Amino acid sequence: MATDPYAHLAYYERLVLQIKAQVVQGVLLPGDKLPSVREMAKQEQLNPNTIAKAYKQLEADGVIYVEPGRGSFIAEPLRQANTKDIAAFRPKFDALVVEAQSLGISIPILQAWLNEKEGQAEFNDHKIAKKDCRSGCTE
């Protein structure tokens, strides 16, 4: 049985990370429409208020955008983080490294994990670029 890597988080935080993971992995692409709050609540068996909170967070994070009357859509990904976002993320990263080290996870293991993610990101970028071409692109 697979374990949920987000089990320690609130339900709306889990959904936010699941959607962000699908975007990073290329499962959800820019312009893809998300289910309505009501549909997602039914799918995930969660309260619609929880879904609405997750969608609001995703919109604030720039992962989705809302077109009133049409729905919520995946936004174009940021290609470069701004200095404000980097400064805000750094303490979280440092805390994760300290937590990992306190569990006996070495820096080389963390580096290997980051290298794996980097390889996945390159693969997903290629997949997204290929889908965006649709016609007229040559490789």
PDB file of C-alpha atoms in Angstrom:
ATOM      1  CA  MET A   1       0.000   0.000   0.000  1.00  0.00           C
ATOM      2  CA  ALA A   2       1.418   3.406  -1.009  1.00  0.00           C
ATOM      3  CA  THR A   3       1.735   6.023   1.679  1.00  0.00           C
ATOM      4  CA  ASP A   4       0.546   9.599   1.230  1.00  0.00           C
ATOM      5  CA  PRO A   5       3.607  11.878   1.395  1.00  0.00           C
ATOM      6  CA  TYR A   6       1.324  14.753   2.390  1.00  0.00           C
ATOM      7  CA  ALA A   7      -0.537  12.942   5.203  1.00  0.00           C
ATOM      8  CA  HIS A   8       0.866  15.295   7.856  1.00  0.00           C
ATOM      9  CA  LEU A   9      -0.689  18.351   6.160  1.00  0.00           C
ATOM     10  CA  ALA A  10      -4.168  19.875   6.289  1.00  0.00           C
ATOM     11  CA  TYR A  11      -6.463  18.635   3.503  1.00  0.00           C
ATOM     12  CA  TYR A  12      -6.345  21.911   1.558  1.00  0.00           C
ATOM     13  CA  GLU A  13      -2.516  21.941   1.768  1.00  0.00           C
ATOM     14  CA  ARG A  14      -2.439  18.367   0.467  1.00  0.00           C
ATOM     15  CA  LEU A  15      -4.568  19.334  -2.504  1.00  0.00           C
ATOM     16  CA  VAL A  16      -2.395  22.383  -3.221  1.00  0.00           C
ATOM     17  CA  LEU A  17       0.752  20.230  -3.249  1.00  0.00           C
ATOM     18  CA  GLN A  18      -0.907  17.471  -5.300  1.00  0.00           C
ATOM     19  CA  ILE A  19      -1.918  19.976  -7.974  1.00  0.00           C
ATOM     20  CA  LYS A  20       1.515  21.641  -7.911  1.00  0.00           C
ATOM     21  CA  ALA A  21       3.122  18.193  -8.285  1.00  0.00           C
ATOM     22  CA  GLN A  22       0.897  17.436 -11.293  1.00  0.00           C
ATOM     23  CA  VAL A  23       1.937  20.737 -12.870  1.00  0.00           C
ATOM     24  CA  VAL A  24       5.648  20.096 -12.233  1.00  0.00           C
ATOM     25  CA  GLN A  25       5.332  16.548 -13.601  1.00  0.00           C
ATOM     26  CA  GLY A  26       3.603  17.768 -16.751  1.00  0.00           C
ATOM     27  CA  VAL A  27       0.340  15.973 -15.971  1.00  0.00           C
ATOM     28  CA  LEU A  28      -1.462  19.329 -15.838  1.00  0.00           C
ATOM     29  CA  LEU A  29      -0.396  21.789 -18.522  1.00  0.00           C
ATOM     30  CA  PRO A  30      -0.933  25.526 -18.948  1.00  0.00           C
ATOM     31  CA  GLY A  31      -4.497  26.190 -20.005  1.00  0.00           C
ATOM     32  CA  ASP A  32      -5.860  22.915 -18.604  1.00  0.00           C
ATOM     33  CA  LYS A  33      -9.170  23.445 -16.839  1.00  0.00           C
ATOM     34  CA  LEU A  34      -9.531  22.248 -13.269  1.00  0.00           C
ATOM     35  CA  PRO A  35     -12.786  20.710 -12.107  1.00  0.00           C
ATOM     36  CA  SER A  36     -15.226  23.120 -10.496  1.00  0.00           C
ATOM     37  CA  VAL A  37     -15.075  23.416  -6.711  1.00  0.00           C
ATOM     38  CA  ARG A  38     -18.176  21.246  -6.428  1.00  0.00           C
ATOM     39  CA  GLU A  39     -16.835  18.594  -8.856  1.00  0.00           C
ATOM     40  CA  MET A  40     -13.434  18.479  -7.137  1.00  0.00           C
ATOM     41  CA  ALA A  41     -15.115  18.200  -3.731  1.00  0.00           C
ATOM     42  CA  LYS A  42     -17.047  15.191  -4.969  1.00  0.00           C
ATOM     43  CA  GLN A  43     -13.919  13.653  -6.569  1.00  0.00           C
ATOM     44  CA  GLU A  44     -11.736  14.136  -3.487  1.00  0.00           C
ATOM     45  CA  GLN A  45     -14.547  13.516  -0.989  1.00  0.00           C
ATOM     46  CA  LEU A  46     -13.833  16.825   0.733  1.00  0.00           C
ATOM     47  CA  ASN A  47     -15.918  19.795   1.817  1.00  0.00           C
ATOM     48  CA  PRO A  48     -16.322  22.391  -0.971  1.00  0.00           C
ATOM     49  CA  ASN A  49     -14.932  25.049   1.395  1.00  0.00           C
ATOM     50  CA  THR A  50     -11.693  23.040   1.610  1.00  0.00           C
ATOM     51  CA  ILE A  51     -11.442  22.941  -2.190  1.00  0.00           C
ATOM     52  CA  ALA A  52     -12.194  26.663  -2.441  1.00  0.00           C
ATOM     53  CA  LYS A  53      -9.420  27.388   0.079  1.00  0.00           C
ATOM     54  CA  ALA A  54      -6.964  25.263  -1.935  1.00  0.00           C
ATOM     55  CA  TYR A  55      -7.952  26.992  -5.196  1.00  0.00           C
ATOM     56  CA  LYS A  56      -7.512  30.418  -3.563  1.00  0.00           C
ATOM     57  CA  GLN A  57      -4.039  29.400  -2.387  1.00  0.00           C
ATOM     58  CA  LEU A  58      -3.131  28.097  -5.850  1.00  0.00           C
ATOM     59  CA  GLU A  59      -4.315  31.354  -7.387  1.00  0.00           C
ATOM     60  CA  ALA A  60      -2.302  33.396  -4.857  1.00  0.00           C
ATOM     61  CA  ASP A  61       0.747  31.245  -5.694  1.00  0.00           C
ATOM     62  CA  GLY A  62       0.276  31.905  -9.416  1.00  0.00           C
ATOM     63  CA  VAL A  63      -0.326  28.235 -10.237  1.00  0.00           C
ATOM     64  CA  ILE A  64      -3.862  28.805 -11.504  1.00  0.00           C
ATOM     65  CA  TYR A  65      -5.917  31.705 -12.761  1.00  0.00           C
ATOM     66  CA  VAL A  66      -9.673  32.148 -12.618  1.00  0.00           C
ATOM     67  CA  GLU A  67     -11.896  33.285 -15.451  1.00  0.00           C
ATOM     68  CA  PRO A  68     -15.216  34.285 -13.879  1.00  0.00           C
ATOM     69  CA  GLY A  69     -18.016  32.185 -15.290  1.00  0.00           C
ATOM     70  CA  ARG A  70     -15.592  29.839 -17.062  1.00  0.00           C
ATOM     71  CA  GLY A  71     -13.564  28.221 -14.299  1.00  0.00           C
ATOM     72  CA  SER A  72     -10.036  27.765 -12.984  1.00  0.00           C
ATOM     73  CA  PHE A  73      -7.145  27.045 -15.324  1.00  0.00           C
ATOM     74  CA  ILE A  74      -3.485  26.123 -14.971  1.00  0.00           C
ATOM     75  CA  ALA A  75      -1.301  29.218 -15.450  1.00  0.00           C
ATOM     76  CA  GLU A  76       1.898  29.457 -17.460  1.00  0.00           C
ATOM     77  CA  PRO A  77       4.746  28.326 -15.209  1.00  0.00           C
ATOM     78  CA  LEU A  78       7.257  30.804 -13.872  1.00  0.00           C
ATOM     79  CA  ARG A  79      10.575  30.246 -15.610  1.00  0.00           C
ATOM     80  CA  GLN A  80      12.607  32.233 -13.086  1.00  0.00           C
ATOM     81  CA  ALA A  81      11.851  32.799  -9.412  1.00  0.00           C
ATOM     82  CA  ASN A  82      11.952  36.392  -8.239  1.00  0.00           C
ATOM     83  CA  THR A  83      14.200  37.494  -5.386  1.00  0.00           C
ATOM     84  CA  LYS A  84      11.269  37.894  -2.985  1.00  0.00           C
ATOM     85  CA  ASP A  85      10.155  34.299  -3.539  1.00  0.00           C
ATOM     86  CA  ILE A  86      13.717  33.022  -3.210  1.00  0.00           C
ATOM     87  CA  ALA A  87      14.192  34.914   0.059  1.00  0.00           C
ATOM     88  CA  ALA A  88      10.892  33.541   1.403  1.00  0.00           C
ATOM     89  CA  PHE A  89      11.716  29.964   0.402  1.00  0.00           C
ATOM     90  CA  ARG A  90      15.286  29.821   1.691  1.00  0.00           C
ATOM     91  CA  PRO A  91      14.390  29.467   5.409  1.00  0.00           C
ATOM     92  CA  LYS A  92      11.969  26.646   4.539  1.00  0.00           C
ATOM     93  CA  PHE A  93      14.679  24.887   2.573  1.00  0.00           C
ATOM     94  CA  ASP A  94      17.178  25.334   5.396  1.00  0.00           C
ATOM     95  CA  ALA A  95      14.646  23.884   7.847  1.00  0.00           C
ATOM     96  CA  LEU A  96      14.126  20.862   5.588  1.00  0.00           C
ATOM     97  CA  VAL A  97      17.864  20.255   5.384  1.00  0.00           C
ATOM     98  CA  VAL A  98      18.191  20.444   9.168  1.00  0.00           C
ATOM     99  CA  GLU A  99      15.223  18.089   9.588  1.00  0.00           C
ATOM    100  CA  ALA A 100      16.715  15.629   7.096  1.00  0.00           C
ATOM    101  CA  GLN A 101      20.110  15.721   8.784  1.00  0.00           C
ATOM    102  CA  SER A 102      18.501  15.184  12.198  1.00  0.00           C
ATOM    103  CA  LEU A 103      16.989  11.999  10.735  1.00  0.00           C
ATOM    104  CA  GLY A 104      20.402  10.847   9.552  1.00  0.00           C
ATOM    105  CA  ILE A 105      19.862  11.740   5.893  1.00  0.00           C
ATOM    106  CA  SER A 106      23.177  12.976   4.495  1.00  0.00           C
ATOM    107  CA  ILE A 107      23.774  15.935   2.193  1.00  0.00           C
ATOM    108  CA  PRO A 108      24.924  13.565  -0.622  1.00  0.00           C
ATOM    109  CA  ILE A 109      21.567  11.758  -0.415  1.00  0.00           C
ATOM    110  CA  LEU A 110      19.726  15.095  -0.546  1.00  0.00           C
ATOM    111  CA  GLN A 111      21.858  16.081  -3.538  1.00  0.00           C
ATOM    112  CA  ALA A 112      21.023  12.798  -5.259  1.00  0.00           C
ATOM    113  CA  TRP A 113      17.328  13.451  -4.675  1.00  0.00           C
ATOM    114  CA  LEU A 114      17.654  16.965  -6.101  1.00  0.00           C
ATOM    115  CA  ASN A 115      19.493  15.566  -9.131  1.00  0.00           C
ATOM    116  CA  GLU A 116      16.624  13.099  -9.679  1.00  0.00           C
ATOM    117  CA  LYS A 117      14.118  15.964  -9.538  1.00  0.00           C
ATOM    118  CA  GLU A 118      16.249  17.988 -11.934  1.00  0.00           C
ATOM    119  CA  GLY A 119      16.202  15.099 -14.416  1.00  0.00           C
ATOM    120  CA  GLN A 120      12.434  14.781 -14.055  1.00  0.00           C
ATOM    121  CA  ALA A 121      12.029  18.529 -14.606  1.00  0.00           C
ATOM    122  CA  GLU A 122      14.078  18.401 -17.821  1.00  0.00           C
ATOM    123  CA  PHE A 123      11.977  15.474 -19.071  1.00  0.00           C
ATOM    124  CA  ASN A 124       8.742  17.309 -18.219  1.00  0.00           C
ATOM    125  CA  ASP A 125       9.937  20.544 -19.859  1.00  0.00           C
ATOM    126  CA  HIS A 126      10.604  18.553 -23.043  1.00  0.00           C
ATOM    127  CA  LYS A 127       7.168  16.926 -22.818  1.00  0.00           C
ATOM    128  CA  ILE A 128       5.457  20.313 -22.372  1.00  0.00           C
ATOM    129  CA  ALA A 129       7.391  21.879 -25.255  1.00  0.00           C
ATOM    130  CA  LYS A 130       6.481  18.950 -27.491  1.00  0.00           C
ATOM    131  CA  LYS A 131       2.766  19.291 -26.642  1.00  0.00           C
ATOM    132  CA  ASP A 132       2.875  23.062 -27.230  1.00  0.00           C
ATOM    133  CA  CYS A 133       4.223  22.498 -30.750  1.00  0.00           C
ATOM    134  CA  ARG A 134       1.228  20.415 -31.860  1.00  0.00           C
ATOM    135  CA  SER A 135       2.011  21.276 -35.495  1.00  0.00           C
ATOM    136  CA  GLY A 136       4.779  23.097 -37.229  1.00  0.00           C
ATOM    137  CA  CYS A 137       7.580  22.239 -34.802  1.00  0.00           C
ATOM    138  CA  THR A 138      10.456  20.055 -35.793  1.00  0.00           C
ATOM    139  CA  GLU A 139      12.875  18.239 -33.507  1.00  0.00           C
TER     140      GLU A 139
END
